Coordinates of C-alpha atoms in Angstrom, one line a residue:
M222 CA 122.0 124.3 114.6
E223 CA 120.3 121.6 114.2
D224 CA 122.1 118.2 116.7
K225 CA 122.2 114.8 114.9
F226 CA 119.3 113.5 116.8
T227 CA 116.5 115.8 115.7
A228 CA 117.7 115.9 112.5
I229 CA 117.7 111.7 112.1
V230 CA 114.2 112.2 114.3
A231 CA 112.6 114.7 112.1
A232 CA 114.0 112.8 109.0
D233 CA 112.2 109.6 110.2
D234 CA 108.9 111.8 110.3
L235 CA 108.9 112.2 106.6
C236 CA 109.0 109.0 105.4
P237 CA 108.9 104.9 106.6
C238 CA 112.0 103.7 107.0
L239 CA 111.8 100.6 108.2
R240 CA 112.6 102.1 111.8
G241 CA 114.2 99.7 114.3
F242 CA 113.8 96.5 111.7
D243 CA 116.7 93.8 111.3
E244 CA 116.2 92.0 108.3
G245 CA 118.7 89.5 109.8
E246 CA 117.8 89.0 112.9
A247 CA 114.1 88.4 112.0
L248 CA 115.1 85.6 110.2
A249 CA 117.2 84.2 112.2
S250 CA 114.5 84.7 115.0
V251 CA 111.6 82.9 113.4
N252 CA 114.1 79.9 111.9
G253 CA 115.5 79.1 115.8
A254 CA 112.4 78.7 117.1
L255 CA 111.2 76.3 114.0
A256 CA 114.5 74.4 114.5
L257 CA 113.1 73.7 118.0
R258 CA 110.8 70.9 116.7
P259 CA 112.9 68.2 117.5
K260 CA 113.2 69.2 121.1
I261 CA 109.8 69.8 121.2
E262 CA 108.8 66.5 119.6
G263 CA 111.1 64.7 122.1
I264 CA 109.2 66.5 125.4
V265 CA 105.7 65.7 123.7
D266 CA 106.8 62.5 122.9
Q267 CA 107.6 61.7 126.8
I268 CA 104.8 63.3 127.9
W269 CA 102.8 61.6 125.9
A270 CA 104.4 57.9 127.2
D271 CA 103.8 58.9 130.9
G272 CA 100.0 59.7 129.8
F273 CA 98.0 62.7 130.9
D274 CA 94.2 63.7 131.5
G275 CA 94.8 67.4 129.9
I276 CA 97.2 69.6 128.4
W277 CA 96.8 73.3 130.1
F278 CA 98.2 76.6 128.4
M279 CA 98.7 79.1 131.7
G280 CA 99.8 82.6 131.2
I281 CA 99.4 86.0 132.7
G282 CA 99.0 89.1 130.5
G283 CA 100.5 88.5 127.0
T284 CA 101.2 84.9 127.7
W285 CA 97.6 84.3 128.7
A286 CA 96.6 85.9 125.2
S287 CA 99.1 83.2 123.2
C288 CA 97.2 80.7 125.4
L289 CA 93.8 81.9 124.1
Q290 CA 95.4 81.5 120.9
A291 CA 96.7 78.0 121.6
E292 CA 93.7 76.8 122.8
V293 CA 91.1 77.9 120.1
H294 CA 94.1 76.4 117.4
M295 CA 93.0 73.2 118.6
R296 CA 89.4 73.2 119.8
G297 CA 87.8 72.6 116.6
K298 CA 90.6 70.1 115.2
S299 CA 91.2 67.7 118.2
R300 CA 89.2 65.4 120.7
L301 CA 92.4 66.0 123.2
P302 CA 91.5 67.3 126.5
V303 CA 93.5 70.9 126.2
F304 CA 92.4 74.3 128.0
A305 CA 93.7 77.3 128.7
E306 CA 93.9 79.1 131.8
N307 CA 94.7 82.6 133.4
A308 CA 97.6 81.6 136.0
A309 CA 96.1 84.0 138.6
E310 CA 92.7 82.5 138.2
F311 CA 93.9 79.5 138.8
L312 CA 95.9 80.3 141.9
T313 CA 93.1 81.8 143.4
T314 CA 90.3 79.6 142.4
G315 CA 91.7 76.3 141.2
N316 CA 90.3 73.5 138.9
R317 CA 88.9 70.8 139.8
R318 CA 89.7 69.3 136.5
F319 CA 93.3 69.5 137.3
T320 CA 95.1 66.5 138.7
E321 CA 98.1 64.8 139.1
K322 CA 97.8 63.7 135.5
S323 CA 97.7 67.5 134.0
V324 CA 100.6 69.1 132.3
V325 CA 101.3 72.7 131.8
V326 CA 102.5 74.3 129.1
L327 CA 103.6 77.7 129.9
S328 CA 106.2 80.7 128.0
S329 CA 108.0 83.4 130.2
V330 CA 109.9 86.1 128.6
S331 CA 111.5 87.5 132.1
G332 CA 111.3 83.8 133.6
N333 CA 110.5 85.5 137.3
T334 CA 106.9 87.1 136.7
K335 CA 105.6 86.6 140.4
E336 CA 101.9 84.5 139.0
M337 CA 103.9 82.3 136.9
V338 CA 106.5 81.4 139.5
A339 CA 103.6 80.7 142.1
L340 CA 102.0 78.8 139.8
V341 CA 104.7 76.1 138.8
D342 CA 104.8 75.5 142.5
R343 CA 100.8 75.3 142.7
V344 CA 101.3 73.2 140.2
H345 CA 104.0 71.1 141.4
E346 CA 102.0 71.0 144.9
I347 CA 99.0 69.3 143.0
G348 CA 101.7 66.9 141.3
G349 CA 101.2 67.8 137.8
K350 CA 104.0 68.4 135.6
V351 CA 105.3 71.9 133.5
F352 CA 106.4 72.0 130.4
S353 CA 107.9 75.8 130.0
F354 CA 109.7 77.8 127.2
I355 CA 111.6 80.5 129.1
D356 CA 113.4 83.7 127.4
T357 CA 115.8 84.4 129.6
P358 CA 118.8 81.7 131.0
G359 CA 119.2 81.8 134.6
S360 CA 115.7 82.9 135.7
I361 CA 113.7 81.9 138.3
L362 CA 112.0 79.1 136.1
T363 CA 114.8 77.9 134.9
Q364 CA 116.0 76.2 138.1
A365 CA 115.7 72.7 138.2
D366 CA 113.1 72.4 141.3
K367 CA 110.9 74.7 138.4
Q368 CA 110.6 72.3 135.7
D369 CA 110.1 69.1 134.5
Y370 CA 110.3 70.1 130.7
L371 CA 112.2 73.0 129.9
I372 CA 113.1 75.0 126.7
V373 CA 115.0 77.8 126.7
A374 CA 115.2 80.1 123.5
E375 CA 113.9 83.8 123.1
K376 CA 110.7 85.1 121.8
N377 CA 108.3 83.5 119.0
E378 CA 106.3 82.4 121.8
Q379 CA 102.8 82.0 119.9
L380 CA 104.9 80.0 117.0
K381 CA 106.0 77.6 119.8
F382 CA 103.1 76.8 121.3
F383 CA 101.5 76.0 117.9
M384 CA 104.5 73.7 117.4
V385 CA 103.5 72.0 120.5
C386 CA 99.9 72.0 119.6
N387 CA 100.4 70.4 116.1
Y388 CA 102.6 67.4 117.4
L389 CA 100.1 66.8 119.4
M390 CA 97.6 66.6 117.1
Y391 CA 99.7 64.4 114.9
K392 CA 100.1 62.2 118.0
N393 CA 96.8 61.8 118.3
G394 CA 96.1 61.0 114.4
E395 CA 94.3 64.6 114.2
F396 CA 97.2 65.9 111.9
P397 CA 98.1 63.8 108.8
D398 CA 99.7 66.1 106.2
Y399 CA 102.1 67.1 109.7
A400 CA 105.5 66.8 107.6
A401 CA 104.3 68.6 104.5
Y402 CA 102.7 71.2 106.9
N403 CA 106.4 71.8 108.8
A404 CA 108.5 71.4 105.4
E405 CA 106.3 74.5 104.2
M406 CA 106.9 76.3 107.5
E407 CA 110.5 75.5 107.9
A408 CA 111.3 76.4 104.0
S409 CA 109.2 79.9 103.9
L410 CA 107.5 81.1 106.8
A411 CA 110.4 83.0 108.2
R412 CA 111.1 84.9 104.7
D413 CA 107.2 85.5 104.7
L414 CA 106.7 87.1 107.7
V415 CA 110.4 89.4 107.0
D416 CA 108.3 90.1 103.7
V417 CA 105.3 91.1 105.9
E418 CA 107.0 93.6 107.7
I419 CA 108.8 95.1 104.7
L420 CA 105.4 95.2 102.6
S421 CA 103.5 96.9 105.2
D422 CA 105.8 99.3 106.4
A423 CA 104.8 102.3 104.5
W424 CA 100.8 101.6 105.4
A425 CA 102.0 101.3 109.0
F426 CA 103.7 104.8 109.0
E427 CA 101.0 106.7 107.8
Y428 CA 98.3 104.3 110.1
A429 CA 100.7 105.3 112.9
R430 CA 100.8 109.1 111.8
K431 CA 97.2 109.4 112.0
K432 CA 96.3 107.2 115.1
A433 CA 99.2 109.6 117.1
A434 CA 97.3 112.6 115.5
E435 CA 94.1 111.3 117.1
I436 CA 95.3 110.4 120.2
Q437 CA 97.3 113.8 121.2
A438 CA 93.8 115.3 120.0
R439 CA 91.7 113.0 122.1
P440 CA 93.9 111.1 125.1
D441 CA 90.7 110.3 126.4
L442 CA 89.1 108.4 124.2
P443 CA 89.8 104.6 123.7
H444 CA 91.1 102.8 120.8
Y445 CA 88.6 100.0 119.9
F446 CA 90.2 96.6 118.6
I447 CA 88.1 93.6 117.2
G448 CA 89.3 90.2 116.5
S449 CA 87.8 86.6 116.5
G450 CA 89.8 82.9 116.4
N451 CA 93.5 83.3 116.7
Q452 CA 93.0 86.7 116.0
Y453 CA 91.5 87.5 119.2
G454 CA 94.2 86.5 121.2
A455 CA 96.5 89.0 119.2
T456 CA 93.6 91.8 119.5
Y457 CA 93.8 91.9 123.4
S458 CA 97.6 91.4 123.6
Y459 CA 97.8 94.4 121.4
G460 CA 95.6 96.4 122.9
M461 CA 96.5 95.5 126.2
C462 CA 100.6 94.9 126.3
Y463 CA 101.2 97.0 123.1
W464 CA 99.4 100.2 123.7
E465 CA 98.4 100.3 126.8
E466 CA 101.4 98.9 128.7
Q467 CA 104.1 99.7 126.3
L468 CA 102.6 103.2 124.7
W469 CA 100.4 104.5 127.8
I470 CA 96.8 104.4 125.2
R471 CA 93.5 103.7 126.0
T472 CA 92.3 100.8 124.4
K473 CA 89.4 98.8 124.5
S474 CA 89.7 95.0 122.9
V475 CA 86.5 93.1 122.3
S476 CA 85.6 89.9 119.8
C477 CA 83.9 90.1 116.8
Q478 CA 81.2 87.3 118.0
E479 CA 80.4 90.1 121.3
F480 CA 80.7 92.8 119.3
F481 CA 77.5 93.1 118.4
H482 CA 75.9 92.6 122.2
G483 CA 77.4 95.7 123.4
M484 CA 80.4 97.9 121.3
Q485 CA 78.0 98.0 118.5
E486 CA 75.7 100.6 120.2
I487 CA 78.8 103.0 121.0
I488 CA 80.3 103.0 117.4
V489 CA 79.7 106.3 115.8
R490 CA 80.8 108.4 112.9
D491 CA 84.1 109.5 114.5
T492 CA 84.9 106.2 116.6
P493 CA 88.7 105.0 116.2
V494 CA 87.9 101.1 115.6
T495 CA 90.8 98.7 114.2
L496 CA 89.6 94.9 112.9
F497 CA 91.8 92.2 113.0
M498 CA 91.2 90.0 110.3
G499 CA 92.5 86.6 110.1
E500 CA 92.1 83.2 107.9
D501 CA 91.4 80.7 110.6
E502 CA 87.8 79.1 111.4
Q503 CA 86.3 82.2 112.8
R504 CA 87.1 84.7 109.8
P505 CA 83.3 84.7 109.3
L506 CA 82.6 86.3 112.6
A507 CA 85.0 89.1 111.4
E508 CA 83.8 89.2 108.1
R509 CA 80.2 90.0 109.7
V510 CA 82.2 93.1 111.6
A511 CA 83.7 94.4 108.3
R512 CA 80.4 94.2 106.4
F513 CA 78.6 96.6 109.7
L514 CA 81.5 99.1 110.2
P515 CA 81.2 101.1 107.3
R516 CA 77.5 101.8 107.9
V517 CA 77.8 103.6 110.8
C518 CA 81.9 104.7 111.2
G519 CA 84.1 106.9 109.2
N520 CA 87.2 105.9 111.4
Y521 CA 87.6 102.1 111.3
T522 CA 90.6 100.3 109.7
I523 CA 90.4 96.8 108.6
I524 CA 93.6 94.5 108.5
D525 CA 93.4 91.5 106.9
T526 CA 95.9 89.0 106.2
K527 CA 94.3 87.8 103.1
Q528 CA 96.4 90.6 101.4
F529 CA 99.3 89.3 102.1
A530 CA 100.7 86.4 99.3
L531 CA 103.1 84.4 101.6
P532 CA 104.7 82.3 98.7
G533 CA 105.4 78.3 99.9
I534 CA 102.2 78.7 102.6
S535 CA 99.4 76.6 100.7
P536 CA 96.1 78.4 101.3
Q537 CA 95.1 75.4 104.1
Y538 CA 97.5 76.5 106.6
R539 CA 97.5 80.2 106.1
G540 CA 94.9 80.4 109.0
T541 CA 97.1 78.5 111.4
I542 CA 99.8 81.4 110.9
S543 CA 97.8 84.4 110.6
H544 CA 98.3 86.0 114.0
L545 CA 102.0 85.9 113.1
V546 CA 101.5 87.9 110.0
M547 CA 98.8 90.1 112.1
H548 CA 102.2 90.2 114.7
G549 CA 104.6 91.4 111.8
V550 CA 102.1 94.2 110.7
N551 CA 101.9 95.4 114.5
N552 CA 105.6 95.6 115.0
R553 CA 105.8 97.9 112.1
V554 CA 103.0 100.2 113.5
N555 CA 104.9 99.8 116.9
A556 CA 108.1 101.1 115.4
Y557 CA 106.4 104.2 114.3
L558 CA 104.0 105.2 117.0
E559 CA 106.8 105.5 119.4
L560 CA 108.8 108.0 117.0
F561 CA 105.2 109.8 116.6
L562 CA 104.8 109.8 120.0
R563 CA 107.9 110.3 121.1
H564 CA 107.4 107.5 124.1
P565 CA 110.1 104.8 124.4
M566 CA 108.2 101.7 124.6
S567 CA 110.7 100.7 126.9
I568 CA 109.6 102.5 129.8
R569 CA 106.6 101.9 132.6
R570 CA 105.1 104.0 135.0
Y571 CA 104.0 101.4 137.3
Y572 CA 104.8 98.0 136.1
R573 CA 107.7 96.2 138.1
Q574 CA 108.5 99.6 139.7
F575 CA 107.6 98.6 143.2
D576 CA 105.3 96.3 144.8
Y577 CA 102.1 96.1 144.8

């Protein structure tokens, strides 16, 4: 006789069911991050008053990907000296442009990642300041000697980084519609992102089922992810942090602009490729890849955030949140890959399992 667990799994295999999705929690999470705006503005006001010669977004792994997204978000919009730096590279190579007047913005889920703890100590040795978003209360990085400015709040790392970016640009006279922008986000973003997950669930179910079959048939063949702009950070972190670290699937990530200078030559009829298309300034780079893929590949997928309505968000603002939309779609894919591969995403072979 079939046991209860087997029956549930078998049923889940047959149709999409918003597996692992809690609508109330998702709404509360995004709205909770948006509600941090007064705290973020107060800290940025203090940083601004003290003066700075650079704002440095620093991270490692997935947080490094979020730093890339923050930097590219500001690069074409602001004259402020804003940089993205990998924490491990900074610890080994340093950067002569970083001084006692520099400010690091970072995020950590655990609050105890080795590279990030060492980074904070190095920054303080130089005399710079640290502004941190930490998910875990009572962790090492929440200690008073580790922080100059601290907000403890779970999840939504990219959203919190962009809130810092947007207010910096407002302070610098580069975001005159800051108030209108935030009014739209606070009224509509959480609901829209929840609807993205609901609307993409059936598609994600079929995509995950197809990919699971491919992966089981050819576990040696990497899946290729391509993206640009704020989607490149999404591409990089999704391939590395989710498919590789959490699902143990081989991947390679590349930017749209670099796709035509290497990866282009190894794409053939059955190569598994997924293109992330956002709506920021670098969308034309993704459109070029989208035009090319059908000419040489029969196993490509294009995920385009433009397909989602996002009621309440003005067209000119959509590009600033397209990476969050993509994250919502990928959440649904993850839920079903975990199911079809029978691989809990919480387990690790090596990461934090022993010293290395």
